[in-house]
Coordinates of C-alpha atoms and ligand atoms in Angstrom, one line a residue:
X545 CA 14.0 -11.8 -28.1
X546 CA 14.2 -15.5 -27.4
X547 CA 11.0 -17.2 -28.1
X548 CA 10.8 -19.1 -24.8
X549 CA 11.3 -15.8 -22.9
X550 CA 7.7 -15.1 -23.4
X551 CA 6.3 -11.9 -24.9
X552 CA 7.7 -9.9 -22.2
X553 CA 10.8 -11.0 -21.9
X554 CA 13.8 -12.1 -18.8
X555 CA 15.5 -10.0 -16.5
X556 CA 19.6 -9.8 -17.6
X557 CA 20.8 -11.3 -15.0
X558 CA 19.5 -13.7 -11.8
X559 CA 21.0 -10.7 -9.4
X560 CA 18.4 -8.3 -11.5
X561 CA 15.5 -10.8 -10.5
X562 CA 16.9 -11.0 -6.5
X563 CA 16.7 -7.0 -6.9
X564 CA 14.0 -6.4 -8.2
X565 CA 12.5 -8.6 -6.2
X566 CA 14.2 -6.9 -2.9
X567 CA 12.5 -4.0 -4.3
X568 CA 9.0 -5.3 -4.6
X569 CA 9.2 -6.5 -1.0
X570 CA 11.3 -3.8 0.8
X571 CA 9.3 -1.0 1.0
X572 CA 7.0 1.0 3.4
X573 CA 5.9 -2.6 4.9
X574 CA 9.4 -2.5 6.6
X575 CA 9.8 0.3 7.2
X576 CA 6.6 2.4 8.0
X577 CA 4.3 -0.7 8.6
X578 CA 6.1 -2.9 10.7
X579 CA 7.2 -0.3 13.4
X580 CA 3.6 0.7 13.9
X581 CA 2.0 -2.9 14.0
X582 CA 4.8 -4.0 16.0
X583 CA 4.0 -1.2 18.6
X584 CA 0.6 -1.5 18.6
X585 CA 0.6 -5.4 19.1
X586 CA 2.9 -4.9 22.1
X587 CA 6.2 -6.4 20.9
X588 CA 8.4 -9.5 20.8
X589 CA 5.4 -12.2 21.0
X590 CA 3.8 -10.4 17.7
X591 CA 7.5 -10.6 16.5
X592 CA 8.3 -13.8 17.0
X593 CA 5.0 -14.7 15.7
X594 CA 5.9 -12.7 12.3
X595 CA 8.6 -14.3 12.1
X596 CA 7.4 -17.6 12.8
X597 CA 4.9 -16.8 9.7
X598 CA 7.5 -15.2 7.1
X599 CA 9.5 -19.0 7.8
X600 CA 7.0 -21.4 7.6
X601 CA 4.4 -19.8 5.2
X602 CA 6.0 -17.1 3.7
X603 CA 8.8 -18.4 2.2
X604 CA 7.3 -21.9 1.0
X605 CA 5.1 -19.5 -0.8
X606 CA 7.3 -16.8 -2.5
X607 CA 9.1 -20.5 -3.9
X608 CA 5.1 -21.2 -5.2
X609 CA 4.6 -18.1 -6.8
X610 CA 8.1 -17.9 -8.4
X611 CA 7.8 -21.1 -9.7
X612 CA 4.4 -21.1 -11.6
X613 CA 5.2 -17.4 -13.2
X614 CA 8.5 -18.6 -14.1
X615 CA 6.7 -21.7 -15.4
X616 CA 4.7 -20.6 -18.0
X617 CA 5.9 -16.7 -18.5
X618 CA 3.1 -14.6 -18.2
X619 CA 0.6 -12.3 -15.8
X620 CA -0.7 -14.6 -12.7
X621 CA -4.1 -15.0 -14.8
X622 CA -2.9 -16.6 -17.9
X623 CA 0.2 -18.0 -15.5
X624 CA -2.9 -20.5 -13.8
X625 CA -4.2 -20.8 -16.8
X626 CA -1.8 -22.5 -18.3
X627 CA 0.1 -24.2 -15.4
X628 CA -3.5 -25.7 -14.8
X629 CA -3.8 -27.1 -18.3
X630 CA -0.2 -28.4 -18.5
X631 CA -1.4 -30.3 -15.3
X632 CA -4.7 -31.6 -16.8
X633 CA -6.8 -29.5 -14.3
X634 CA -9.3 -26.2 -15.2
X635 CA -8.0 -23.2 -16.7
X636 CA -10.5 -21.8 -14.0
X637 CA -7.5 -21.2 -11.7
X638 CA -6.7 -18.1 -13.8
X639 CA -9.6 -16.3 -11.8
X640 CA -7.2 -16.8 -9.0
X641 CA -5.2 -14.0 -10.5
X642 CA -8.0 -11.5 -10.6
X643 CA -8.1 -11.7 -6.8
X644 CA -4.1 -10.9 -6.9
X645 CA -5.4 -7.9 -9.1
X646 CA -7.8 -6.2 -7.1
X647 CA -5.3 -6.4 -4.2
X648 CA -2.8 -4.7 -6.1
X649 CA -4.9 -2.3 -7.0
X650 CA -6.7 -1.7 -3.4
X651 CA -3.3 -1.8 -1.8
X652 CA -1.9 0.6 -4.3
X653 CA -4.5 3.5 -3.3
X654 CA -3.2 3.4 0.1
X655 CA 0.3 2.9 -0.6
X656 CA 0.1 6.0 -2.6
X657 CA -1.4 8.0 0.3
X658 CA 1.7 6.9 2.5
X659 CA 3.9 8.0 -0.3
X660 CA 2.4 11.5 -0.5
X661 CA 2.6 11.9 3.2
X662 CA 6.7 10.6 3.0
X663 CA 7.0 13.2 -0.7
X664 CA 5.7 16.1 2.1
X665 CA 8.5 14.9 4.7
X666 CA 10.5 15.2 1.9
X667 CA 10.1 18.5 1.3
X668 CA 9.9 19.3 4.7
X669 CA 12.9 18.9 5.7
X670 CA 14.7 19.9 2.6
X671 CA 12.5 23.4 3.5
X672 CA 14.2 22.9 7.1
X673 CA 10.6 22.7 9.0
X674 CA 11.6 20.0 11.4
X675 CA 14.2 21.9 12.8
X676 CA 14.8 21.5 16.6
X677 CA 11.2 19.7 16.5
X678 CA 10.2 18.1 19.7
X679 CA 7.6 15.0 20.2
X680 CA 4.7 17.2 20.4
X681 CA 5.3 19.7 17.4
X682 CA 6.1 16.5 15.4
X683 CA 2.8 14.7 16.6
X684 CA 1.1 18.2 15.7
X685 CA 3.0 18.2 12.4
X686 CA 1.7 15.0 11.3
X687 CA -2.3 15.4 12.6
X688 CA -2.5 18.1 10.8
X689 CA -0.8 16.7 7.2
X690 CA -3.6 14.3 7.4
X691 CA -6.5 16.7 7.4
X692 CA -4.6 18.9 4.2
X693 CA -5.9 17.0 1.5
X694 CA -4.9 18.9 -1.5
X695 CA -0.9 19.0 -0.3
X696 CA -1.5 15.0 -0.2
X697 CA -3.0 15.0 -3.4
X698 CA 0.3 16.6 -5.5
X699 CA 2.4 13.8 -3.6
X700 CA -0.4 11.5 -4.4
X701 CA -0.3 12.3 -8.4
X702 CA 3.5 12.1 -8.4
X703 CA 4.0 9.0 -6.8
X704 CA 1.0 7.6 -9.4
X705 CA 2.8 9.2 -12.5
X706 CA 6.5 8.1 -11.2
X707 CA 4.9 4.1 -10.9
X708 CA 3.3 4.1 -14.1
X709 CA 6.2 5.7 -15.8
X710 CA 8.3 2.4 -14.7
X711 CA 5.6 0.5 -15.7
X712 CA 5.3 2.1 -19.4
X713 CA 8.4 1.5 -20.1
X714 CA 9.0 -1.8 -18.9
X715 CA 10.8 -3.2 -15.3
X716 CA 13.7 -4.1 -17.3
X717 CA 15.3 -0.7 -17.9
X718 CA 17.0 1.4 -14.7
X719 CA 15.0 -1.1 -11.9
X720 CA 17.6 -2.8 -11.1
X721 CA 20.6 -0.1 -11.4
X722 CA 18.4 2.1 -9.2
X723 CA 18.3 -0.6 -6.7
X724 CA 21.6 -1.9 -6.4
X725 CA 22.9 1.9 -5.6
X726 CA 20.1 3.2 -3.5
X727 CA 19.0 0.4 -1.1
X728 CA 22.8 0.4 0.4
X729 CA 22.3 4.2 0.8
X730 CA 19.5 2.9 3.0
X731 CA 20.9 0.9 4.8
X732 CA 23.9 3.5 5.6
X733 CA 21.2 6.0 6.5
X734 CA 19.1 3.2 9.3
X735 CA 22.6 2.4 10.5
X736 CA 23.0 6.5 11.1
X737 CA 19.4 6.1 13.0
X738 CA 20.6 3.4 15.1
X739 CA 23.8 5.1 16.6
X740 CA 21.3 7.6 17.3
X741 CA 18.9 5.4 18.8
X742 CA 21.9 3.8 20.9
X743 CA 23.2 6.7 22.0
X744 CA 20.0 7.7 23.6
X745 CA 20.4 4.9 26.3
X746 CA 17.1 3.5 25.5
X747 CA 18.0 0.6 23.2
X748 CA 18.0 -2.2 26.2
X749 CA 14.1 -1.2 26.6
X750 CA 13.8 -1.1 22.8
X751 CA 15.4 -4.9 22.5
X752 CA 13.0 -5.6 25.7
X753 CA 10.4 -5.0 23.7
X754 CA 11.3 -6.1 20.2
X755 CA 12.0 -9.7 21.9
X756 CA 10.6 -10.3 24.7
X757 CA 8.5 -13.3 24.7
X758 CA 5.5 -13.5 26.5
X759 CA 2.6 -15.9 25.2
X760 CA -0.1 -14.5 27.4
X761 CA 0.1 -11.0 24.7
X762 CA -1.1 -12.9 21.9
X763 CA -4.2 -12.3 20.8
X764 CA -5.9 -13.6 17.8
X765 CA -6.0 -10.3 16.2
X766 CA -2.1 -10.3 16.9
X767 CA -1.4 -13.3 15.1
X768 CA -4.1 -12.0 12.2
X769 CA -1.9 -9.1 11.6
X770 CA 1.7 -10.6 11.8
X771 CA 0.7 -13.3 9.6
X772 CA -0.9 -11.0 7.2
X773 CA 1.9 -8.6 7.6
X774 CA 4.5 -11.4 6.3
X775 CA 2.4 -11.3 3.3
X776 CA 2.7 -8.2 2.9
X777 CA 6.3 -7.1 3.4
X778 CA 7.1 -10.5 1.3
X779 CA 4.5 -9.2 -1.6
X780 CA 2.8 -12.9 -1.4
X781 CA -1.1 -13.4 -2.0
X782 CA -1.1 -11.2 -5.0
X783 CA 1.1 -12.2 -7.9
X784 CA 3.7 -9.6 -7.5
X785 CA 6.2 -12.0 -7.2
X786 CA 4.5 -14.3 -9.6
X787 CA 5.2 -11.8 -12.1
X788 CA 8.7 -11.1 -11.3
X789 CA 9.0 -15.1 -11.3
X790 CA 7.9 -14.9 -15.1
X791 CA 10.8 -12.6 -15.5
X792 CA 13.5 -15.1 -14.1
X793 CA 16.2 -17.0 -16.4
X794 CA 15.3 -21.0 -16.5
X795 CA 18.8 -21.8 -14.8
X796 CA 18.5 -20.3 -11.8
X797 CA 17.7 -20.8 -8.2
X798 CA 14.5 -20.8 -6.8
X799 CA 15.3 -21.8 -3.3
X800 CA 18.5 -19.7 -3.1
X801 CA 16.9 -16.3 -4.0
X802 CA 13.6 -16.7 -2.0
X803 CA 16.3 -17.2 1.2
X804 CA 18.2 -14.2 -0.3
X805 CA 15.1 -11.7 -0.1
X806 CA 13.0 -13.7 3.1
X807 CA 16.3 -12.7 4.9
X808 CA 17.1 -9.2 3.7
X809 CA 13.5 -8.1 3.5
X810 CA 13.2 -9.5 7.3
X811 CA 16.2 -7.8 8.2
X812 CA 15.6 -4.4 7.3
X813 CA 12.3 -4.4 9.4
X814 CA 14.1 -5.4 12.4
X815 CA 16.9 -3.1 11.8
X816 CA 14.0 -0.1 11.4
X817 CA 12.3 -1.6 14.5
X818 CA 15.7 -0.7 16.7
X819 CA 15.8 2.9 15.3
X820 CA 12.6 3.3 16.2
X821 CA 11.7 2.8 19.2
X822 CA 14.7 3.7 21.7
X823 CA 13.0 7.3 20.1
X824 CA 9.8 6.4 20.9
X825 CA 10.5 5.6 24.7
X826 CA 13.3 8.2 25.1
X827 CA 11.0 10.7 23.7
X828 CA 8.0 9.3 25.3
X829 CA 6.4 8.9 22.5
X830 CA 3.4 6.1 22.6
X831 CA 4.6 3.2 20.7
X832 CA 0.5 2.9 19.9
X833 CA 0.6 5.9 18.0
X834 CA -0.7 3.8 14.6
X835 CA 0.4 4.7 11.2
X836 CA 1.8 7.8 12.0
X837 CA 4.4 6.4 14.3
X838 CA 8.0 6.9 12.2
X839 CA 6.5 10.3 10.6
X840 CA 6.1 11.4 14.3
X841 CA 9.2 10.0 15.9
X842 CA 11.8 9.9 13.2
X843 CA 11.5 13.7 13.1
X844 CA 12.5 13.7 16.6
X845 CA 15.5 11.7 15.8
X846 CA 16.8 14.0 12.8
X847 CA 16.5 17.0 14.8
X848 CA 19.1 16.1 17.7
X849 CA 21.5 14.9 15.0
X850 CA 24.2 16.5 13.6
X851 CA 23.6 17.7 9.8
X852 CA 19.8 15.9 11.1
X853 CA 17.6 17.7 8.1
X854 CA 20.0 16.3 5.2
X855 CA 20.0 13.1 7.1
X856 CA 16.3 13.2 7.5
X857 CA 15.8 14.6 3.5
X858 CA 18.2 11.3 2.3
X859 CA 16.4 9.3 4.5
X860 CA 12.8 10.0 3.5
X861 CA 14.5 9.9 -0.3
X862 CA 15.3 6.7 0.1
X863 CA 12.3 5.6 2.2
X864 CA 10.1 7.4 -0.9
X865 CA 12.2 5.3 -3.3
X866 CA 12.0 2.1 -2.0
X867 CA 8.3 2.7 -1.9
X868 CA 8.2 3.5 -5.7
X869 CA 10.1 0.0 -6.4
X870 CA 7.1 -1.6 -4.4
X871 CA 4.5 -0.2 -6.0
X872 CA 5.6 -0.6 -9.9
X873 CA 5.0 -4.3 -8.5
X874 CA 1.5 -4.0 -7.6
X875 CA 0.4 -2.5 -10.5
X876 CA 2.6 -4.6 -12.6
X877 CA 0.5 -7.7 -12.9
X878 CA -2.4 -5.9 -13.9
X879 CA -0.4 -4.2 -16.4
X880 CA 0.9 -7.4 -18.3
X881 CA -2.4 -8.9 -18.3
X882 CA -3.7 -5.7 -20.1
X883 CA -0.9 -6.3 -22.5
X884 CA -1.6 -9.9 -22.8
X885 CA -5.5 -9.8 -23.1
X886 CA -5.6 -6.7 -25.6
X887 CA -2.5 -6.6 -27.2
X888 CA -2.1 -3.2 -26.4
X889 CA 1.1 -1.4 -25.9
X890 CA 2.5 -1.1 -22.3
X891 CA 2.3 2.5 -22.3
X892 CA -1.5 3.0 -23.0
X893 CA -1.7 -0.2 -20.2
X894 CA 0.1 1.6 -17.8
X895 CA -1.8 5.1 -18.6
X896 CA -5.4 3.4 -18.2
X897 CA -4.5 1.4 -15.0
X898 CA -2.9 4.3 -13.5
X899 CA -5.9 6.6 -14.0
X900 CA -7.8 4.4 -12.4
X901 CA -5.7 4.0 -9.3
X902 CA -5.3 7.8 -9.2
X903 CA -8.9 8.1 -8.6
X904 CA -9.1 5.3 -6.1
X905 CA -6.2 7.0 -3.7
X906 CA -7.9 10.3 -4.1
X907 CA -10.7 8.8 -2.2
X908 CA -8.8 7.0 -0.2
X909 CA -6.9 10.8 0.7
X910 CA -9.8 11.8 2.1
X911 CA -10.1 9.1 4.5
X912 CA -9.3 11.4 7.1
X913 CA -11.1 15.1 6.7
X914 CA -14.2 14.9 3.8
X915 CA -15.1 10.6 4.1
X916 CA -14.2 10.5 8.1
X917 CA -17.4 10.1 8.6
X918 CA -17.0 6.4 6.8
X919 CA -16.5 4.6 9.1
X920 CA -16.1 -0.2 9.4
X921 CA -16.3 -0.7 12.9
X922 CA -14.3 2.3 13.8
X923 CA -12.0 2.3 10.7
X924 CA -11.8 4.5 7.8
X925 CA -11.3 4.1 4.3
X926 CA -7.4 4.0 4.9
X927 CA -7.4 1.6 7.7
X928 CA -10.2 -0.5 6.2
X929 CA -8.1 -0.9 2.9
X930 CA -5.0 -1.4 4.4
X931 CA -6.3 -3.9 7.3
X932 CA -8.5 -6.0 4.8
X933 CA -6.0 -5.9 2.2
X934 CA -3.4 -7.5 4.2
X935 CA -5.7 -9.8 6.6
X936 CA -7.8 -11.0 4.3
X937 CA -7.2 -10.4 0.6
X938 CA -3.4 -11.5 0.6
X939 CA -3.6 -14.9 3.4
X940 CA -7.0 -15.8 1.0
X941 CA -4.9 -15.7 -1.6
X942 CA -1.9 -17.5 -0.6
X943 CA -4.4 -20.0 0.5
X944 CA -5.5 -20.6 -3.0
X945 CA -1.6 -20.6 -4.3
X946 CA -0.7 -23.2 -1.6
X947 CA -3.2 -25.5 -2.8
X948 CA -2.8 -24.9 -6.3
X949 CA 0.7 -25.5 -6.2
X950 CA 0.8 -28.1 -3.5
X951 CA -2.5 -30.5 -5.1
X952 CA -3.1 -29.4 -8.6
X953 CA 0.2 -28.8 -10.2
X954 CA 1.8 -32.0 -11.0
X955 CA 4.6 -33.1 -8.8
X956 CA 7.1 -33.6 -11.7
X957 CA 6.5 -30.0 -12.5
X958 CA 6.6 -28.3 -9.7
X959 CA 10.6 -30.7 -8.7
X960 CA 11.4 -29.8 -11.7
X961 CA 11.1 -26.1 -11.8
X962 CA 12.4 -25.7 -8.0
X963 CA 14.9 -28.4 -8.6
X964 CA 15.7 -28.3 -4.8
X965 CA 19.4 -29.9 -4.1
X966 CA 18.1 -32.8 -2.2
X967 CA 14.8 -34.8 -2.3
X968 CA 14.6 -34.1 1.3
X969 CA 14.3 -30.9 0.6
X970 CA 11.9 -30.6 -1.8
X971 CA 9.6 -33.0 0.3
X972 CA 9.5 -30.4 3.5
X973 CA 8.6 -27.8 1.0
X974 CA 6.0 -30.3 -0.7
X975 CA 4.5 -30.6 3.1
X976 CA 4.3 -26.9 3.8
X977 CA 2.8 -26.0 1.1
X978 CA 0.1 -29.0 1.0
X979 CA -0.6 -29.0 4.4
X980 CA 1.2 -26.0 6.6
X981 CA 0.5 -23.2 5.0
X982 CA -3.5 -23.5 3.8
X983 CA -4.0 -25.2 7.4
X984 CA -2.6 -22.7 9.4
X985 CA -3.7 -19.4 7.4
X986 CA -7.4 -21.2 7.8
X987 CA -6.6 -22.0 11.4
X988 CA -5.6 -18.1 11.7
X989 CA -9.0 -17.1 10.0
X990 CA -11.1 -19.4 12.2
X991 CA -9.7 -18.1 15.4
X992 CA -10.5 -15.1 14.5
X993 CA -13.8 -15.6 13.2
X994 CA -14.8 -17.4 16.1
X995 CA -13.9 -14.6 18.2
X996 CA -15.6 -12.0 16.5
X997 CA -19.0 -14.4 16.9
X998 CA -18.2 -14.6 20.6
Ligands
LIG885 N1 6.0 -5.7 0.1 C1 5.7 -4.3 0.0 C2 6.2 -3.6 1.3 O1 6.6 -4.2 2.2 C3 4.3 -4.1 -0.3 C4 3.7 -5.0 -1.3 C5 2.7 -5.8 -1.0 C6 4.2 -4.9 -2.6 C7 2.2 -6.7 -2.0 C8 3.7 -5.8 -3.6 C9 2.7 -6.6 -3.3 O2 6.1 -2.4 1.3

């Protein structure tokens, strides 16, 4: 291995980093996420918002992270570390990367519980359960998934074993192959879901409400969540794509590839959106249904299509698969600062780590029948982790990473690894980063703050 590949290495080729990092950001944030938020925000001003946010912080930011892991080649913590030092400030900024950690890990106990709930759906309708379903049995279906804790759990350990698999033997091997054949499968498969969706004569309401724009809807709990949700569907705030930055060839293009995945990654959600909820009104379905909202309504779908269960067992395949790719890169940062800090193999990294997230998501499993009574001003465990995770822990720390890249990190460094094709350009990214994105993620958190006080 070439020395100035670091100790773990590059990815073969710059379409293996744009993959893999498709795969860290495509997952159930598109597609079981954003429908639900979406719904239960009430539409096109949260989405316009969203994507107001994935533009002006989101992608700044991914071009942030990539460029201080590809900077000094290593996990987020020794990545600050080091990027700090090399800019004559404190190797304190490493702590930064801890914060990315715990995320990872906090998100990754939910995450898993998602998975095991998409593993049952799997198996459901390979077992032909959802057959001729209608919007109640599939709302009945679902409620009562969430209080079987032990089916959740063998969904739950697979998921955790499949993810630390990946991650014992290193991203490298089979990521990207697995990606570039399956995620066009997916999109095949939304596209089946859309004629559907069209043919049900619903799709002018569902564009109504994907894109209407009405300012008097936004709340400042709204624009919490869309802005915390482009941090999560682009895997900012955390490292994740700090890591996969480490991973990237010298030569290649910062700006190009962030475009590449802000666009796909974007796309895909709004692609689900449309599937979803010409269902959801045709079957009249609430679109406030919460996180079960696709695992009630896509059911529906399947089961007045043609060929419906093998459409709905590829689909929930794929939607299972792109949720694996996501979660080998929560875990992953954790796992290479495990290998960097103890010199300890990635297996036995991976092994550790994983047993510890297992036990976290077997609480979190139980959000919903033994800990129900737990309860955050009306959440449980599952809505707490997955609400705080993404409003707080991720925009705190893309905070931190906008003003570590944008004030501490010299300038020279930070041109020279984007090496944007005009100065022009690399000065609007210089100004969002300084100024736009800490400014308006603490603007975000202040609003809401002060109407939490009030
Ligand atoms: N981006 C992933 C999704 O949309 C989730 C994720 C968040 C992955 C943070 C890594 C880091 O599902």
């Amino acid at each position: 291995m070439h020395a100035s590949a670091g100790i773990h290495g590059t990815w073969s080729h710059r379409w293996v980093f744009i993959l893999a990092a498709l795969g860290s950001s495509i997952g159930l944030g598109n597609i079981w996420k954003f429908p639900y938020i979406t719904g239960e925000y009430g539409g096109g001003t949260f989405v316009l918002f969203y994507l107001l946010c994935i533009l002006t912080i989101g992608l700044p930011l991914m071009m942030a992270e990539i460029l201080i892991g590809r900077r000094a080649r290593l996990s987020p913590v020794h990545a600050m570390q080091l990027v700090a030092q090399e800019s004559g400030a404190s190797p304190r900024w490493g702590w930064l990367g801890w914060l990315g950690m715990i995320s990872g890990f906090l998100i990754f106990s939910f995450y898993s519980v998602v998975a095991a709930w998409i593993f049952d759906y799997v198996l459901a309708m390979a077992g032909g359960q959802f057959v001729g379903i209608g919007a109640t049995q599939s709302a009945s279906y679902f409620a009562q998934l969430l209080h079987d804790a032990p089916s959740m759990l063998y969904g739950h350990s697979l998921f955790v074993v499949l993810v630390m698999l990946v991650l014992a033997v290193g991203l490298r091997r089979g990521l990207d192959r697995a990606i570039r054949y399956l995620m066009p499968m997916l999109v095949l498969l939304i596209g089946v879901l859309l004629a559907y969706a069209a043919s049900t004569g619903y799709m002018p309401h569902a564009l109504r409400f994907l894109f209407r724009f009405d300012l008097g809807t936004l709340s400042a709990e709204a624009m919490l969540v869309a802005m915390g949700h482009a941090f999560f569907t682009l895997s900012l705030g955390m490292g994740a794509i700090m890591t996969y930055g480490a991973y990237l060839g010298r030569n290649e293009s910062i700006g190009r590839a962030v475009l590449t995945i802000g666009l796909l990654d974007t796309l895909i959600a709004l692609l689900i959106g449309l599937a979803v909820f010409p269902v959801v009104f045709a079957s009249q379905l609430s679109a406030e249904a919460g996180p079960g909202l696709i695992f009630i309504t896509l059911p529906v779908a399947f089961a007045q299509l043609q060929g419906g269960q093998v459409l709905g067992f590829l689909f929930f395949l794929m939607v299972g698969f792109t949720a694996w790719t996501s979660a080998v890169s929560l875990m992953e940062p954790s796992v290479a600062w495990a290998v960097e800090r103890f010199r300890i193999g990635r297996p036995l990294a991976a092994l550790l780590l994983g047993l510890a997230a297992w036990l976290l998501g077997v609480a979190v499993l139980h959000s919903f029948d033994l800990l129900s009574h737990w309860q955050v001003r009306q959440l449980n465990l599952f809505d707490l982790l997955n609400f705080v995770t993404s409003n707080l822990f991720l925009p705190l720390g893309g905070i931190a990473v906008s003003v570590f890249a944008g004030w501490v990190v010299s300038r020279e460094l930070t041109a020279a690894e984007l090496r944007l094709s005009s100065d022009w350009l690399y000065r609007c990214w210089l100004l969002a980063i300084r100024y736009l994105v800490p400014l308006a993620v603490a603007l975000i958190f202040v609003i809401n703050l002060y109407n939490v006080w009030l």
